[in-house]
C-alpha positions as semicolon CSV with decimal commas, in nm:
position;residue;x (nm);y (nm);z (nm)
1;M;3,463;-7,783;0,378
2;D;3,691;-7,620;0,120
3;V;3,726;-7,230;0,114
4;V;3,845;-7,069;-0,217
5;G;4,119;-6,818;-0,153
6;K;4,189;-6,484;-0,327
7;F;4,430;-6,620;-0,581
8;G;4,217;-6,934;-0,666
9;L;4,415;-7,160;-0,422
10;M;4,214;-7,429;-0,221
11;F;4,241;-7,427;0,152
12;T;4,074;-7,671;0,391
13;D;3,903;-7,570;0,712
14;T;4,201;-7,724;0,897
15;D;4,448;-7,467;0,728
16;I;4,205;-7,162;0,769
17;G;3,979;-7,098;1,059
18;A;3,706;-6,853;1,141
19;G;3,990;-6,596;1,211
20;G;4,165;-6,670;0,883
21;C;3,849;-6,592;0,679
22;V;3,798;-6,274;0,852
23;S;4,170;-6,187;0,778
24;L;4,136;-6,274;0,416
25;Y;3,816;-6,092;0,381
26;A;3,975;-5,766;0,536
27;A;4,289;-5,787;0,320
28;T;4,051;-5,814;0,009
29;C;3,851;-5,505;0,136
30;S;4,165;-5,312;0,196
31;E;4,282;-5,377;-0,157
32;A;3,945;-5,260;-0,287
33;L;3,954;-4,956;-0,074
34;Q;4,324;-4,870;-0,202
35;F;4,199;-4,925;-0,576
36;L;3,905;-4,663;-0,509
37;V;4,151;-4,414;-0,338
38;T;4,418;-4,447;-0,628
39;N;4,156;-4,401;-0,918
40;F;3,937;-4,154;-0,720
41;E;4,140;-3,849;-0,864
42;R;4,122;-3,959;-1,212
43;W;3,750;-4,014;-1,206
44;H;3,713;-3,680;-1,020
45;R;3,908;-3,491;-1,317
46;R;3,672;-3,668;-1,571
47;I;3,362;-3,581;-1,401
48;L;3,480;-3,200;-1,354
49;A;3,585;-3,189;-1,732
50;E;3,243;-3,315;-1,845
51;Q;3,077;-3,083;-1,598
52;E;3,276;-2,783;-1,764
53;R;3,164;-2,887;-2,120
54;C;2,801;-2,907;-1,990
55;L;2,821;-2,566;-1,839
56;G;2,983;-2,414;-2,157
57;L;2,690;-2,551;-2,364
58;E;2,415;-2,425;-2,114
59;R;2,585;-2,078;-2,142
60;T;2,574;-2,091;-2,516
61;I;2,204;-2,204;-2,526
62;E;2,109;-1,919;-2,277
63;Q;2,303;-1,666;-2,474
64;L;2,108;-1,769;-2,776
65;A;1,784;-1,748;-2,593
66;R;1,856;-1,394;-2,486
67;Q;1,927;-1,283;-2,821
68;H;1,604;-1,447;-2,957
69;R;1,390;-1,282;-2,668
70;A;1,539;-0,948;-2,749
71;L;1,450;-0,970;-3,107
72;E;1,084;-1,084;-3,036
73;L;1,033;-0,806;-2,789
74;Q;1,165;-0,531;-3,049
75;L;0,958;-0,671;-3,320
76;A;0,641;-0,716;-3,097
77;Q;0,692;-0,342;-2,989
78;Y;0,678;-0,245;-3,351
79;Y;0,382;-0,449;-3,461
80;A;0,176;-0,388;-3,164
81;P;-0,165;-0,207;-3,222
82;L;-0,081;0,153;-3,258
83;D;-0,234;0,417;-3,019
84;S;-0,297;0,787;-3,065
85;A;0,063;0,891;-2,966
86;S;0,344;0,979;-3,203
87;F;0,683;0,884;-3,126
88;E;0,993;1,118;-3,154
89;T;1,356;1,010;-3,191
90;V;1,512;0,954;-2,854
91;R;1,852;0,869;-2,784
92;A;1,902;0,531;-2,621
93;P;2,241;0,421;-2,484
94;Q;2,366;0,062;-2,519
95;G;2,198;-0,141;-2,284
96;G;1,976;0,144;-2,168
97;T;1,602;0,223;-2,187
98;L;1,402;0,361;-2,483
99;R;1,152;0,618;-2,367
100;R;0,870;0,810;-2,522
101;A;0,891;1,171;-2,587
102;D;0,811;1,430;-2,335
103;T;0,480;1,524;-2,484
104;F;0,319;1,233;-2,332
105;E;0,156;1,281;-1,991
106;R;0,277;0,929;-1,873
107;S;0,629;0,796;-1,991
108;A;0,662;0,431;-2,086
109;S;0,981;0,255;-2,072
110;V;1,094;-0,053;-2,250
111;H;1,380;-0,202;-2,037
112;L;1,619;-0,425;-2,244
113;E;1,794;-0,533;-1,935
114;S;1,518;-0,796;-1,892
115;V;1,665;-0,973;-2,196
116;G;2,032;-0,984;-2,066
117;S;2,172;-0,669;-2,224
118;T;2,492;-0,549;-2,062
119;E;2,705;-0,257;-2,099
120;D;2,957;-0,457;-2,300
121;D;2,714;-0,544;-2,575
122;Q;2,772;-0,433;-2,915
123;F;2,481;-0,324;-3,134
124;F;2,433;-0,322;-3,512
125;D;2,168;-0,152;-3,714
126;A;1,927;-0,361;-3,906
127;V;1,724;-0,149;-4,129
128;S;1,374;-0,308;-4,254
129;V;1,184;-0,192;-4,564
130;M;0,818;-0,138;-4,544
131;Q;0,680;-0,118;-4,904
132;H;0,283;-0,100;-4,919
133;Q;0,137;-0,353;-5,172
134;S;-0,230;-0,277;-5,109
135;N;-0,310;0,096;-5,173
136;E;-0,675;0,037;-5,117
137;A;-0,606;-0,091;-4,768
138;L;-0,413;0,229;-4,679
139;A;-0,680;0,449;-4,836
140;A;-0,945;0,280;-4,641
141;S;-0,736;0,343;-4,310
142;D;-0,633;0,685;-4,428
143;L;-0,288;0,646;-4,272
144;N;0,042;0,716;-4,405
145;P;0,297;0,417;-4,395
146;P;0,614;0,427;-4,196
147;T;0,910;0,514;-4,387
148;Q;1,190;0,360;-4,183
149;V;1,237;0,139;-3,897
150;R;1,593;0,109;-3,740
151;L;1,634;-0,176;-3,487
152;S;1,937;-0,227;-3,278
153;L;2,004;-0,593;-3,239
154;P;2,260;-0,702;-2,973
155;R;2,572;-0,894;-3,090
156;T;2,713;-1,109;-2,811
157;E;3,036;-1,306;-2,770
158;G;3,077;-1,607;-3,007
159;V;2,773;-1,525;-3,230
160;R;2,844;-1,354;-3,569
161;A;2,606;-1,068;-3,663
162;S;2,347;-1,167;-3,931
163;A;2,429;-1,061;-4,278
164;T;2,089;-0,860;-4,296
165;S;2,216;-0,646;-4,011
166;L;2,502;-0,519;-4,245
167;I;2,285;-0,416;-4,531
168;S;2,101;-0,086;-4,562
169;L;1,800;-0,084;-4,763
170;E;1,613;0,224;-4,885
171;S;1,251;0,266;-4,792
172;V;0,995;0,272;-5,066
173;D;0,654;0,411;-5,066
174;E;0,447;0,366;-5,382
175;S;0,191;0,618;-5,296
176;S;0,366;0,920;-5,126
177;G;0,738;0,867;-5,192
178;S;1,014;0,798;-4,946
179;D;1,127;1,001;-4,657
180;S;1,477;1,030;-4,545
181;C;1,589;0,960;-4,188
182;A;1,616;1,235;-3,928
183;E;1,947;1,416;-3,957
184;G;2,191;1,358;-3,671
185;S;2,066;1,034;-3,582
186;T;2,336;0,788;-3,432
187;E;2,357;0,424;-3,435
188;S;2,244;0,406;-3,096
189;E;1,913;0,587;-3,171
190;L;1,579;0,394;-3,233
191;Q;1,408;0,580;-3,509
192;L;1,031;0,496;-3,533
193;R;0,797;0,717;-3,755
194;R;0,443;0,641;-3,671
195;P;0,133;0,767;-3,852
196;P;-0,099;1,040;-3,742
197;P;-0,368;0,941;-3,482
198;A;-0,620;0,685;-3,586
199;T;-0,995;0,787;-3,523
200;S;-1,095;0,434;-3,430
201;E;-0,989;0,083;-3,324
202;R;-1,081;-0,038;-3,669
203;H;-0,844;0,210;-3,825
204;R;-0,567;0,093;-3,597
205;G;-0,627;-0,268;-3,681
206;S;-0,640;-0,204;-4,045
207;Y;-0,310;-0,037;-4,036
208;T;-0,133;-0,292;-3,850
209;E;-0,258;-0,571;-4,096
210;A;-0,165;-0,360;-4,403
211;V;0,182;-0,315;-4,274
212;R;0,225;-0,685;-4,187
213;A;0,092;-0,779;-4,529
214;S;0,314;-0,530;-4,708
215;V;0,647;-0,647;-4,582
216;P;0,849;-0,790;-4,876
217;P;1,089;-1,079;-4,853
218;V;1,443;-0,956;-4,770
219;S;1,663;-0,966;-5,076
220;L;2,028;-0,994;-4,956
221;T;2,305;-0,838;-5,166
222;V;2,555;-1,089;-5,029
223;R;2,578;-1,425;-5,155
224;K;2,370;-1,708;-4,976
225;R;2,583;-1,987;-4,919
226;R;2,514;-2,359;-4,866
227;T;2,448;-2,497;-4,524
228;T;2,519;-2,880;-4,565
229;I;2,672;-3,142;-4,795
230;P;2,573;-3,491;-4,880
231;P;2,625;-3,727;-4,595
232;S;2,926;-3,946;-4,562
233;P;2,869;-4,320;-4,696
234;K;3,106;-4,430;-4,424
235;I;3,256;-4,714;-4,616
236;A;3,507;-4,889;-4,367
237;L;3,832;-5,011;-4,472
238;N;4,119;-5,179;-4,270
239;L;4,365;-4,898;-4,222
240;W;4,630;-5,125;-4,077
241;S;4,649;-5,340;-4,401
242;I;4,722;-5,032;-4,590
243;I;4,969;-4,858;-4,373
244;K;5,152;-5,146;-4,181
245;N;5,453;-5,121;-4,422
246;G;5,486;-4,738;-4,373
247;I;5,595;-4,743;-3,998
248;G;5,858;-4,470;-3,955
249;K;5,799;-4,319;-4,293
250;D;5,629;-3,997;-4,412
251;I;5,254;-4,062;-4,418
252;T;5,236;-3,821;-4,719
253;K;5,440;-4,064;-4,932
254;I;5,190;-4,365;-4,846
255;P;4,904;-4,366;-5,125
256;L;4,572;-4,395;-4,936
257;P;4,209;-4,442;-5,073
258;V;3,962;-4,149;-5,029
259;N;3,790;-4,361;-4,769
260;F;4,035;-4,212;-4,498
261;N;4,003;-3,856;-4,648
262;E;3,761;-3,569;-4,600
263;P;3,634;-3,396;-4,915
264;I;3,855;-3,085;-4,885
265;S;4,215;-3,021;-4,952
266;F;4,506;-2,918;-4,724
267;L;4,483;-2,558;-4,879
268;Q;4,109;-2,534;-4,767
269;R;4,184;-2,685;-4,431
270;A;4,467;-2,415;-4,380
271;S;4,189;-2,164;-4,468
272;E;3,987;-2,263;-4,175
273;D;4,242;-2,081;-3,936
274;L;4,037;-1,766;-4,050
275;T;3,707;-1,918;-3,897
276;Y;3,736;-1,676;-3,607
277;S;3,909;-1,384;-3,781
278;E;3,691;-1,156;-3,569
279;L;3,949;-1,190;-3,320
280;L;4,202;-1,009;-3,550
281;D;3,936;-0,737;-3,607
282;R;3,926;-0,670;-3,226
283;A;4,314;-0,666;-3,221
284;S;4,301;-0,409;-3,506
285;E;4,087;-0,186;-3,309
286;T;4,313;-0,153;-3,003
287;K;4,639;0,042;-2,938
288;D;4,703;-0,121;-2,602
289;P;5,001;-0,371;-2,677
290;V;4,877;-0,611;-2,384
291;E;4,528;-0,615;-2,514
292;Q;4,627;-0,653;-2,866
293;M;4,867;-0,935;-2,791
294;A;4,573;-1,115;-2,594
295;W;4,359;-1,105;-2,906
296;V;4,638;-1,228;-3,124
297;A;4,716;-1,514;-2,884
298;A;4,340;-1,610;-2,879
299;F;4,330;-1,634;-3,253
300;S;4,637;-1,834;-3,267
301;V;4,455;-2,095;-3,051
302;S;4,129;-2,079;-3,207
303;C;4,295;-2,223;-3,529
304;Y;4,307;-2,565;-3,351
305;A;3,922;-2,568;-3,266
306;T;3,822;-2,767;-3,577
307;T;4,099;-3,034;-3,511
308;A;3,926;-3,189;-3,187
309;I;3,665;-3,411;-3,382
310;R;3,810;-3,394;-3,740
311;T;4,004;-3,738;-3,782
312;G;3,969;-3,739;-4,174
313;K;4,280;-3,656;-4,369
314;P;4,250;-3,386;-4,622
315;F;4,359;-3,422;-4,978
316;N;4,719;-3,369;-5,060
317;P;4,724;-3,076;-5,298
318;L;4,873;-3,118;-5,643
319;W;5,169;-2,906;-5,726
320;G;5,037;-2,580;-5,852
321;E;4,696;-2,632;-5,718
322;T;4,523;-2,319;-5,566
323;F;4,234;-2,211;-5,369
324;E;4,063;-1,872;-5,325
325;F;3,826;-1,776;-5,065
326;D;3,656;-1,425;-5,117
327;R;3,434;-1,325;-4,814
328;S;3,491;-0,947;-4,858
329;D;3,118;-0,882;-4,924
330;D;2,974;-1,058;-4,606
331;S;3,039;-1,021;-4,222
332;Y;3,402;-1,161;-4,246
333;G;3,537;-0,870;-4,475
334;W;3,831;-1,053;-4,620
335;R;3,963;-1,250;-4,904
336;L;4,243;-1,504;-4,933
337;I;4,445;-1,712;-5,197
338;A;4,647;-2,013;-5,133
339;E;4,867;-2,211;-5,338
340;Q;5,073;-2,543;-5,320
341;V;5,439;-2,423;-5,371
342;S;5,620;-2,754;-5,314
343;H;5,536;-3,122;-5,369
344;H;5,806;-3,312;-5,143
345;P;5,780;-3,202;-4,876
346;P;5,447;-3,067;-4,925
347;G;5,436;-2,697;-4,899
348;S;5,171;-2,447;-4,913
349;A;5,151;-2,079;-4,904
350;L;4,852;-1,859;-4,791
351;Y;4,785;-1,490;-4,788
352;C;4,463;-1,317;-4,638
353;E;4,390;-0,938;-4,632
354;S;4,088;-0,768;-4,463
355;V;3,935;-0,510;-4,688
356;R;3,742;-0,382;-4,401
357;H;3,988;-0,364;-4,111
358;G;4,328;-0,355;-4,292
359;W;4,496;-0,654;-4,123
360;K;4,704;-0,890;-4,324
361;V;4,799;-1,267;-4,267
362;W;5,035;-1,474;-4,447
363;L;5,215;-1,801;-4,390
364;E;5,407;-2,074;-4,533
365;F;5,421;-2,427;-4,382
366;Y;5,550;-2,767;-4,467
367;L;5,382;-3,087;-4,333
368;V;5,640;-3,340;-4,199
369;S;5,450;-3,644;-4,080
370;K;5,584;-3,967;-3,922
371;F;5,379;-4,288;-3,873
372;R;5,462;-4,454;-3,543
373;G;5,250;-4,775;-3,540
374;K;4,974;-4,681;-3,286
375;Y;4,976;-4,306;-3,379
376;M;5,090;-4,052;-3,623
377;S;5,267;-3,712;-3,552
378;V;5,252;-3,425;-3,775
379;F;5,495;-3,143;-3,748
380;P;5,413;-2,824;-3,933
381;K;5,715;-2,634;-4,010
382;G;5,683;-2,265;-4,107
383;T;5,593;-1,916;-3,956
384;V;5,257;-1,739;-3,953
385;N;5,297;-1,365;-4,007
386;L;5,038;-1,098;-3,905
387;L;5,060;-0,738;-3,994
388;L;4,812;-0,493;-3,814
389;P;4,712;-0,141;-3,949
390;D;4,901;0,022;-3,682
391;G;5,237;-0,131;-3,816
392;S;5,255;-0,415;-3,548
393;R;5,433;-0,726;-3,690
394;Y;5,356;-1,056;-3,524
395;T;5,503;-1,394;-3,594
396;W;5,430;-1,738;-3,432
397;T;5,484;-2,110;-3,524
398;K;5,228;-2,422;-3,497
399;A;5,213;-2,676;-3,227
400;T;5,258;-3,052;-3,315
401;T;4,951;-3,261;-3,400
402;V;4,914;-3,645;-3,292
403;V;4,655;-3,877;-3,435
404;H;4,606;-4,166;-3,177
405;N;4,456;-4,501;-3,211
406;L;4,531;-4,577;-3,563
407;I;4,511;-4,950;-3,518
408;V;4,253;-5,009;-3,236
409;G;4,000;-4,784;-3,088
410;S;3,855;-4,466;-3,190
411;L;4,064;-4,212;-3,374
412;W;4,132;-3,894;-3,137
413;I;4,345;-3,601;-3,195
414;D;4,578;-3,402;-2,963
415;N;4,794;-3,083;-2,999
416;Y;5,092;-3,012;-2,793
417;G;5,431;-2,819;-2,779
418;D;5,566;-2,470;-2,712
419;V;5,457;-2,167;-2,915
420;V;5,591;-1,798;-2,885
421;I;5,404;-1,521;-3,029
422;R;5,625;-1,224;-3,091
423;N;5,548;-0,877;-3,145
424;H;5,870;-0,743;-3,343
425;T;5,730;-0,380;-3,332
426;S;5,688;-0,332;-2,964
427;G;5,905;-0,609;-2,822
428;Y;5,622;-0,778;-2,630
429;N;5,594;-1,152;-2,637
430;C;5,371;-1,443;-2,508
431;P;5,525;-1,790;-2,469
432;M;5,231;-2,032;-2,472
433;R;5,233;-2,414;-2,406
434;F;4,987;-2,677;-2,541
435;I;4,985;-2,955;-2,266
436;A;4,984;-3,295;-2,402
437;H;4,717;-3,526;-2,301
438;S;4,776;-3,741;-2,002
439;Y;4,559;-3,970;-1,812
440;F;4,726;-3,894;-1,502
441;G;4,759;-3,509;-1,561
442;R;4,593;-3,254;-1,364
443;G;4,306;-3,013;-1,498
444;P;4,090;-3,072;-1,789
445;P;4,235;-3,221;-2,124
446;K;4,356;-2,987;-2,418
447;Q;4,482;-2,707;-2,179
448;V;4,658;-2,401;-2,316
449;T;4,855;-2,162;-2,079
450;G;5,053;-1,858;-2,168
451;V;5,196;-1,525;-2,021
452;I;5,233;-1,190;-2,195
453;Q;5,553;-1,018;-2,124
454;N;5,677;-0,672;-2,183
455;P;6,021;-0,618;-2,357
456;S;6,195;-0,652;-2,022
457;G;6,040;-0,992;-1,962
458;T;5,796;-0,857;-1,696
459;P;5,467;-1,070;-1,693
460;K;5,152;-0,860;-1,777
461;C;4,867;-1,073;-1,844
462;L;4,771;-1,466;-1,816
463;I;4,641;-1,647;-2,104
464;R;4,478;-1,971;-2,032
465;G;4,190;-2,209;-2,159
466;C;4,139;-2,505;-2,383
467;W;4,224;-2,514;-2,755
468;D;3,889;-2,678;-2,844
469;S;3,656;-2,458;-2,641
470;H;3,770;-2,108;-2,512
471;I;4,047;-1,874;-2,419
472;E;4,045;-1,609;-2,148
473;S;4,294;-1,354;-2,010
474;Q;4,359;-1,208;-1,663
475;P;4,592;-0,946;-1,535
476;V;4,890;-1,039;-1,336
477;S;5,131;-0,859;-1,079
478;E;5,488;-0,816;-1,142
479;D;5,540;-1,168;-0,966
480;G;5,305;-1,331;-1,199
481;S;5,021;-1,373;-0,958
482;P;4,668;-1,328;-1,109
483;V;4,501;-1,004;-1,008
484;G;4,158;-0,877;-1,091
485;D;3,878;-1,060;-1,293
486;S;3,919;-1,262;-1,591
487;K;3,804;-1,177;-1,942
488;L;3,649;-1,425;-2,194
489;L;3,828;-1,372;-2,528
490;W;3,697;-1,656;-2,756
491;R;3,437;-1,928;-2,731
492;A;3,428;-2,199;-3,003
493;T;3,102;-2,218;-3,185
494;P;2,917;-2,560;-3,124
495;P;2,908;-2,781;-3,445
496;P;2,576;-2,782;-3,649
497;P;2,313;-3,041;-3,576
498;G;2,400;-3,361;-3,769
499;S;2,759;-3,271;-3,832
500;E;2,880;-3,611;-3,744
501;N;2,708;-3,723;-4,075
502;I;2,912;-3,476;-4,288
503;Y;3,278;-3,526;-4,164
504;N;3,224;-3,335;-3,839
505;F;3,229;-3,005;-4,067
506;S;3,142;-2,677;-3,927
507;L;2,920;-2,436;-4,128
508;F;3,241;-2,250;-4,243
509;T;3,401;-2,574;-4,363
510;V;3,089;-2,667;-4,549
511;E;3,122;-2,335;-4,749
512;L;3,470;-2,402;-4,849
513;N;3,421;-2,647;-5,129
514;E;3,106;-2,496;-5,285
515;M;3,144;-2,430;-5,632
516;E;3,204;-2,070;-5,750
517;P;3,221;-1,923;-6,100
518;G;3,529;-1,750;-6,234
519;V;3,787;-1,926;-6,004
520;A;4,124;-2,029;-6,157
521;P;4,141;-2,365;-6,325
522;T;4,366;-2,497;-6,066
523;D;4,120;-2,430;-5,757
524;S;4,058;-2,702;-5,524
525;R;3,678;-2,679;-5,597
526;L;3,753;-2,818;-5,941
527;R;3,942;-3,115;-5,847
528;P;3,746;-3,418;-5,979
529;D;3,829;-3,680;-5,719
530;Q;3,760;-3,451;-5,426
531;R;3,420;-3,334;-5,578
532;L;3,335;-3,715;-5,650
533;M;3,400;-3,791;-5,293
534;E;3,165;-3,497;-5,167
535;D;2,925;-3,638;-5,389
536;G;2,936;-3,999;-5,236
537;A;3,071;-4,160;-5,540
538;W;3,388;-4,291;-5,354
539;D;3,470;-4,579;-5,600
540;Q;3,486;-4,314;-5,892
541;A;3,675;-4,084;-5,656
542;N;3,956;-4,338;-5,612
543;E;3,989;-4,391;-5,972
544;E;4,008;-4,041;-6,050
545;K;4,258;-3,987;-5,760
546;R;4,499;-4,250;-5,908
547;R;4,464;-4,095;-6,254
548;I;4,532;-3,749;-6,144
549;E;4,845;-3,866;-5,927
550;Q;4,971;-4,074;-6,219
551;K;4,933;-3,778;-6,448
552;Q;5,158;-3,568;-6,205
553;R;5,408;-3,843;-6,160
554;A;5,446;-3,900;-6,543
555;K;5,505;-3,521;-6,607
556;R;5,781;-3,527;-6,348
557;H;5,943;-3,843;-6,494
558;R;5,930;-3,684;-6,852
559;W;6,107;-3,357;-6,709
560;E;6,374;-3,566;-6,530
561;E;6,454;-3,763;-6,846
562;E;6,487;-3,431;-7,038
563;Q;6,697;-3,292;-6,779
564;A;6,920;-3,599;-6,793
565;S;6,963;-3,603;-7,167
566;S;6,993;-3,204;-7,210
567;S;7,342;-3,059;-7,214
568;E;7,184;-2,725;-7,068
569;P;6,982;-2,686;-6,748
570;L;6,603;-2,676;-6,821
571;D;6,355;-2,452;-6,659
572;P;6,214;-2,585;-6,340
573;L;5,945;-2,825;-6,363
574;F;5,693;-2,582;-6,173
575;T;5,718;-2,207;-6,060
576;P;5,448;-2,086;-5,828
577;C;5,216;-1,854;-6,023
578;W;5,090;-1,625;-5,726
579;F;5,391;-1,641;-5,475
580;S;5,759;-1,577;-5,501
581;L;6,044;-1,694;-5,275
582;V;6,178;-1,383;-5,085
583;T;6,390;-1,308;-4,769
584;D;6,186;-1,156;-4,483
585;N;6,337;-0,843;-4,374
586;V;6,197;-0,860;-4,004
587;T;6,271;-1,264;-3,944
588;G;6,556;-1,313;-4,180
589;E;6,390;-1,622;-4,318
590;Q;6,329;-1,703;-4,670
591;S;5,953;-1,769;-4,741
592;Y;5,692;-1,755;-4,999
593;V;5,509;-1,413;-5,021
594;Y;5,209;-1,322;-5,223
595;T;5,287;-1,126;-5,555
596;G;4,963;-0,935;-5,548
597;K;4,853;-1,045;-5,908
598;Y;4,572;-1,304;-5,840
599;W;4,284;-1,085;-5,814
600;E;4,372;-0,865;-6,111
601;A;4,400;-1,192;-6,333
602;K;4,065;-1,294;-6,197
603;S;3,919;-0,967;-6,298
604;R;4,057;-1,027;-6,658
605;Q;4,000;-1,406;-6,639
606;D;4,366;-1,443;-6,759
607;W;4,486;-1,794;-6,636
608;S;4,757;-1,833;-6,889
609;C;5,019;-1,889;-6,608
610;C;4,807;-2,183;-6,454
611;P;4,938;-2,541;-6,530
612;D;4,704;-2,834;-6,650
613;I;4,693;-3,036;-6,319
614;Y;4,347;-3,194;-6,344
């Protein structure tokens, strides 16, 4: 009887007896066990990483549920049937208890701790207007309507306050006029003005129904922005057939159809760095150099959160293309202007100022990319600058981005490299390292680590986390050992439902390309090929893309011919309208700095300096 060996060799029962079969079986089991032991650590790390992601999602959902429950309880308290007691203004500390006035024989407390409030919660006032529409119902109930209700809504980490919580509306009473709020009230007070005691249950029920029926729709003074865009047609093309001749070259010089793009430009993609600008607001509010550096470090990492699942290539901006984004009238409280100041290599300049907190961010970066066959590396050259209201000046650079699996497999993105954040005013610095992905590395993927150091180099605080999910800080001793509890600085907002159908855009990204009146004629929103791609007309978008690029090349060729035939030097082909090249007094580098003229030109609608690029 023949026995098949491990490597497919044929052995006879004369060559291998019963003992030989047992030995062969034992050797096979030993190899299988060795394989399991070798790969156990890798599988274990993957399971831990997946568990961490699930826990993060659970914490986010639990946080939203607590907020929802808190709002329900406060609204239910207001709309509950009214009893014969009147309420006085009672001071309620954050996370504390709201109590009735001492005129009652028995005090009733409404504990907000049951909905998860803590001492660290921040509260914003939301003022609702109650305007009675039915005077007959009020006359029948013989009650006076409430003039103002001020509800304190918690704002937890990672959830931006609603726009309605930032608007104060005056109370209107058609029958008796409006009453003003009690003087001396503070933001932590809950002001409830109730009517005089009712004489019967019927009156109380009539009043409650009248109030509910009289609530008008809330009219926001801020602009209501869109929440989605047309879904992607997902027309597939063979990427290798297009870029196979570009190995080792700059990818920005290889013409690509819009099938590999996403319907925003590099200027708009750079503006996404301000998605979590509330971190800069927090940095502006503290004077402690270590805490301030921690908030700035968290902001510098949050800029990469949108790159984790975004594999589409933004449109290369045309020379002279601009993009403005004015969010000064909503919860962000800032406005920015960006311009393409160079063509080869592609160079962009951006300036953003907070009209509410006073910080300023400006940056200039050049994208240098190399196609390596299986992957593409993008090296952003340039410096990010930050000026806080207390005069602190920060600078840092960008990490390297790599797009993997360009030929086979699913595209995925990684960021790696060393980044040093410097405070040129106080002398503090924070060296940070974006750890490159490795199948054999320890810990979860996409890790970021850093240490805040004082001017003498002594470590003060540890910064750690993942660039696509969260960043936390923890104090350290002089030898660098962690001490005390860690503090969560930033957590990424989960993508909206169905984002995989709209290029994995976040809500902030969806708002970037929304049409707005009064923008410059060179604004990215007006670019026809980009607009056609967003609308799903990819064939027409490719035609427009070729036309626009050919128009720009023809203009440059004409200028080069005139320059060659002219005996005197001609004016430059293009001069930036809103940025000028200057030498920085702090860093000593030459960079493009905002001239401060854009918003004034927009108010006059004077776009005479803008070139015809579309």
